[in-house]
Coordinates of C-alpha atoms in Angstrom, one line a residue:
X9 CA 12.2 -9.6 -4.9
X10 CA 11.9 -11.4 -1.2
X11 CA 12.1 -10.0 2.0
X12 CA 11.7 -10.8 5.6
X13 CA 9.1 -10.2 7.8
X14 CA 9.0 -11.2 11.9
X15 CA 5.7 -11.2 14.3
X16 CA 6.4 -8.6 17.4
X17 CA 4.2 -8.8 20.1
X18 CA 3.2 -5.4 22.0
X19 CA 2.8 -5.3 26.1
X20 CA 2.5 -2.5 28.4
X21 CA 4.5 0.2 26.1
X22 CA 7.1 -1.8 24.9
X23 CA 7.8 -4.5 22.1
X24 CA 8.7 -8.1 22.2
X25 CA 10.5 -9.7 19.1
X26 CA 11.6 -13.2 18.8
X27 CA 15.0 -14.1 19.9
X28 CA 17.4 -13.6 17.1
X29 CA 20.1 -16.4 16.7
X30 CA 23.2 -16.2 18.4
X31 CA 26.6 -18.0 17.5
X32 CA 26.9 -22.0 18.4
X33 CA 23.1 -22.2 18.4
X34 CA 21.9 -25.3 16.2
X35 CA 18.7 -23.7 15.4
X36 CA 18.2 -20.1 14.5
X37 CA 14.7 -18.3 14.7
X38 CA 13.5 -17.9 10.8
X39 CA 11.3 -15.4 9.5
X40 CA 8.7 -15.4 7.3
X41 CA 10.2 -14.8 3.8
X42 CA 7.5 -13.5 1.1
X43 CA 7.6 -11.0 -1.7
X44 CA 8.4 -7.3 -0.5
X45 CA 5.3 -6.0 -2.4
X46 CA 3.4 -8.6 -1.1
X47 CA 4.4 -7.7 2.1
X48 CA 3.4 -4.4 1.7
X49 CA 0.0 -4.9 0.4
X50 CA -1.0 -7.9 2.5
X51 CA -3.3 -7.4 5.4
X52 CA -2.1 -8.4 8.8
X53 CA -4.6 -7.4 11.2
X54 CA -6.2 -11.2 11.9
X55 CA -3.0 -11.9 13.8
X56 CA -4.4 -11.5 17.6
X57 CA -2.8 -7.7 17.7
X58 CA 0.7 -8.5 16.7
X59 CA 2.4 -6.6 14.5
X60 CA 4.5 -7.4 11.4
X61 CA 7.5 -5.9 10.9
X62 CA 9.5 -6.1 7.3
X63 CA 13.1 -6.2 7.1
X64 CA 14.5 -5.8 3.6
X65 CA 16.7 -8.3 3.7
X66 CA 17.0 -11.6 1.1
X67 CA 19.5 -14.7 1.8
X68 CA 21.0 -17.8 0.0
X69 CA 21.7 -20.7 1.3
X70 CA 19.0 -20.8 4.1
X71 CA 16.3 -18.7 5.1
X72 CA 16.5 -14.9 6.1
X73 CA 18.1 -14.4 9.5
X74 CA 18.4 -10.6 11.2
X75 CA 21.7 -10.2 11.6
X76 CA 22.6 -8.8 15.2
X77 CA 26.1 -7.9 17.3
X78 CA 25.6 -12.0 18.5
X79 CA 25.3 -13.0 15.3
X80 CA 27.0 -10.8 12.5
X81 CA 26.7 -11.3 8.9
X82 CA 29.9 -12.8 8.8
X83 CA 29.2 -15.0 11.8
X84 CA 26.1 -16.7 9.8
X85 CA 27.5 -17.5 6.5
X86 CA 30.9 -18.8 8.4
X87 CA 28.5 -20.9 11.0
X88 CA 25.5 -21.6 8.8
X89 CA 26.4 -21.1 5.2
X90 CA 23.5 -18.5 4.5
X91 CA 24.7 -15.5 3.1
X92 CA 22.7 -12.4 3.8
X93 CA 21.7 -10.0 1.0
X94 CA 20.0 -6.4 1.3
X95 CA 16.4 -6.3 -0.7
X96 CA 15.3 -2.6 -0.6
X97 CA 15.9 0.1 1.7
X98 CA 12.6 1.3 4.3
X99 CA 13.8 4.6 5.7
X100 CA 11.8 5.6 9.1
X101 CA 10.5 9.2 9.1
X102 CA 9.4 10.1 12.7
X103 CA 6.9 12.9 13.8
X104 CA 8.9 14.3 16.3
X105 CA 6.2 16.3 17.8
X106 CA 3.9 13.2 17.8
X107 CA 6.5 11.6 19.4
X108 CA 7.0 14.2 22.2
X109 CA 3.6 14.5 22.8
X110 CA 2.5 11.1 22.2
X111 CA 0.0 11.1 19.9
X112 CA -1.2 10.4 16.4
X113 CA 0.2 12.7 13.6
X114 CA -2.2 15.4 12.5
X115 CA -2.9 15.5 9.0
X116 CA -1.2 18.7 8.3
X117 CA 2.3 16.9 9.0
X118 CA 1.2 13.9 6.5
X119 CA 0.3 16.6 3.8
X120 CA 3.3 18.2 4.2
X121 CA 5.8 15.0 3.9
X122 CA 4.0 14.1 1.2
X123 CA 4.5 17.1 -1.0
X124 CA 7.3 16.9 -0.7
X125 CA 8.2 13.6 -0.9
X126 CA 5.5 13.6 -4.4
X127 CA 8.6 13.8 -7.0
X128 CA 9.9 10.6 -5.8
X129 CA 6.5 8.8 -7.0
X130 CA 8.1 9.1 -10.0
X131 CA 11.3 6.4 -9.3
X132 CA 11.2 3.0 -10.4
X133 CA 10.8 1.1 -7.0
X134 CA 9.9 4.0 -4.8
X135 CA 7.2 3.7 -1.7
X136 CA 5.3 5.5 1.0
X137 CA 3.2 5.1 3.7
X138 CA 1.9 6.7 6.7
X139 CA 2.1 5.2 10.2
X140 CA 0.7 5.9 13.5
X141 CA 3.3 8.7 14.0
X142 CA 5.5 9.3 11.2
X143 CA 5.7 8.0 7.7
X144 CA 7.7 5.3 5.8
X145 CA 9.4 5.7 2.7
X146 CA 11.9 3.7 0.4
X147 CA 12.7 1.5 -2.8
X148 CA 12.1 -2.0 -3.4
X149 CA 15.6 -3.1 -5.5
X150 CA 15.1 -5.3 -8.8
X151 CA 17.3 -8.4 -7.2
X152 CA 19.3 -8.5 -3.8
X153 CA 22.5 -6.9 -3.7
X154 CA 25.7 -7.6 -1.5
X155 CA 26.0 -5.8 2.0
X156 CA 28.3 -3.4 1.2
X157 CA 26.5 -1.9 -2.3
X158 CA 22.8 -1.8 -0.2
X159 CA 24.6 -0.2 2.9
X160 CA 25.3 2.1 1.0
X161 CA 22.7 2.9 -1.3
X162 CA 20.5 2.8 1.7
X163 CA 23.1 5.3 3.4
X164 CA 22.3 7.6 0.3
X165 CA 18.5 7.4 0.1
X166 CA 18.6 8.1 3.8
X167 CA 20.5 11.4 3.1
X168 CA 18.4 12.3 -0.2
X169 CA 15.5 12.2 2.4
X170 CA 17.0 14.0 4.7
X171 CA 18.0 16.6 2.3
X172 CA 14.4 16.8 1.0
X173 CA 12.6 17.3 4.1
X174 CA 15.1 19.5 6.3
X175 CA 12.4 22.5 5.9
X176 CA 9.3 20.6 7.8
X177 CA 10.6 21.4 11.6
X178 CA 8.8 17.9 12.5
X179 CA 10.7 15.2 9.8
X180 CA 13.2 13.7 11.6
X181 CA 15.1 10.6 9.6
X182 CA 15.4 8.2 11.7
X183 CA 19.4 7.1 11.6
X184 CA 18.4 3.9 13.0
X185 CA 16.8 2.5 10.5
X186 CA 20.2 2.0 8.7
X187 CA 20.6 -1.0 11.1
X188 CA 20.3 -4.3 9.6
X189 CA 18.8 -5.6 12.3
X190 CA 16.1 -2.9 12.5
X191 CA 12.6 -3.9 10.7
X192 CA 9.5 -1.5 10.1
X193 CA 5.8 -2.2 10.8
X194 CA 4.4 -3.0 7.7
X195 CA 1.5 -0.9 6.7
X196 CA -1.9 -2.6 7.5
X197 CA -1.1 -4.0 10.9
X198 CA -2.5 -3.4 14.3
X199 CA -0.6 -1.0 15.9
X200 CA 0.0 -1.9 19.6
X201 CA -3.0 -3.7 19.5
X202 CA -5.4 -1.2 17.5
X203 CA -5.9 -2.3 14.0
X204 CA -5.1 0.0 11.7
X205 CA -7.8 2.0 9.5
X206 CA -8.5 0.9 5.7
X207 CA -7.5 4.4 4.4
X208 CA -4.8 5.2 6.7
X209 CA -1.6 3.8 5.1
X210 CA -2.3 5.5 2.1
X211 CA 0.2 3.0 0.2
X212 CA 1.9 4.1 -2.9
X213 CA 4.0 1.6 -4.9
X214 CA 5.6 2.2 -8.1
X215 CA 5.1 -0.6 -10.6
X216 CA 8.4 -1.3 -10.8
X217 CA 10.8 -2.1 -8.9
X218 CA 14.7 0.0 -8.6
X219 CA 16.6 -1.4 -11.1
X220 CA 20.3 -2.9 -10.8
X221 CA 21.5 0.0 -12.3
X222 CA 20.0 2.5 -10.1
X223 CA 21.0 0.4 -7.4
X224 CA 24.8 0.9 -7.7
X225 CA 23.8 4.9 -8.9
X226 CA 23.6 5.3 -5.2
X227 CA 26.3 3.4 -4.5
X228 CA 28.2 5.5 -6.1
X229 CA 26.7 8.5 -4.9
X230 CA 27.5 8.0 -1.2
X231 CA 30.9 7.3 -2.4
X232 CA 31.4 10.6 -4.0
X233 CA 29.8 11.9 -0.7
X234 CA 32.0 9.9 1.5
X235 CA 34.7 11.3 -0.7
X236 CA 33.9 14.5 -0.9
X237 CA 33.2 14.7 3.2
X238 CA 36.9 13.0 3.7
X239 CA 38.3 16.3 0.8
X240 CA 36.7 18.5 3.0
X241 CA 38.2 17.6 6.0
X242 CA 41.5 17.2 4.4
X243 CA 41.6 21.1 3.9
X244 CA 40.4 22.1 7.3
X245 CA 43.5 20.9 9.1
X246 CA 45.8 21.6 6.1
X247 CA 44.2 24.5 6.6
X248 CA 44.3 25.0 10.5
X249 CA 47.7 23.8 9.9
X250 CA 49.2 26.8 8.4
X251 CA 51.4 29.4 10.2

């Protein structure tokens, strides 16, 4: 399983990414494609303080653009004839206290994720990691799967973890990660130019990655959910409708 993975450069509080292609271009930027575990694992602090960010994203045809509002999914395979595939899903969970506050995350907000999170250890593809304030967490898929079934099976993971962690005050998950053009800092990085601690990811992998299977199981999940929302509705205003 391949993903993407782009150099940012930090300065002065904010980030710097490499221009993304835009439509008519002749050359677009290319990331670094890899495997996902591999760019996981792999240590990335030799890299004069840029970070790596991963982007779960797979192509064919050419290599592993980030698709942007300048240049769509659509918009690359029509210009470029690379078609854009989703790899995994790498849901963002922020330490909103942290955050506000501006500081590391204490370890009592890392425990507490984590406990939670300790079932899911359990799923074929699942991983964690902590970050400078928040956590990461998600599935690495068996093979890439067409925008529309990894939208949506990320859409559904998103909401399981959501669901999971609605009691820890702090656990916010992050709706913009569900952008395709939004990466996440891979774990053993510096972090805006402070290389991160051996022990401080605390990465956990499963062995094996989310099967195919699984894959369209949350599919078909945010389906029914979508469904179910839309059913809901419905019978409000039927409802609010009568006399």
């Amino acid at each position: 399983m391949y993903c993407g993975a782009l150099r940012i450069k930090y300065f002065k509080q904010r980030y710097s990414a490499p221009a993304a292609w835009r439509v008519g271009e002749p050359r677009p930027h290319n990331m670094l494609v890899l495997p996902f575990r591999e760019a996981l694992k792999r240590d990335w602090r030799n890299l004069n303080g840029d970070e790596v960010w991963i982007y779960p994203l797979a192509a064919q045809g050419g290599d592993v653009l980030r698709p942007t509002r300048h240049g769509t999914v659509d918009q690359i395979k029509n210009e470029l004839g690379v078609e854009i595939f989703i790899s995994g899903a790498i849901c963002d969970i922020d330490d909103k206290g942290a955050h506000e506050e501006k500081r590391s995350s204490h370890i009592s907000f890392f425990e507490s994720v984590e406990s939670t999170l300790e079932p899911l250890k359990n799923a074929q593809g699942y991983f964690q990691y902590r970050t400078l304030r928040g956590m990461r967490a998600g599935f690495i898929f068996e093979t890439p799967v067409s925008i529309e079934i990894g939208q949506a099976a990320q859409k559904e993971i998103h909401a399981k973890l959501t669901e999971m962690l609605e009691n820890i005050p702090d656990a916010d998950v992050d709706r913009a990660c569900l952008n395709l053009d939004r990466g996440q800092a891979a774990p053993f990085i510096c972090k805006r130019g402070q290389p991160v601690p051996d022990d401080h990811p605390q990465l956990y992998i499963h062995p094996e990655n989310l099967s195919n299977d699984h894959v369209n199981g949350f599919y078909e999940l945010w389906q029914n959910r979508l469904n179910q929302a839309a059913h809901s509705s419905s019978s409000v205003r039927s409802g609010q409708s009568k006399p």
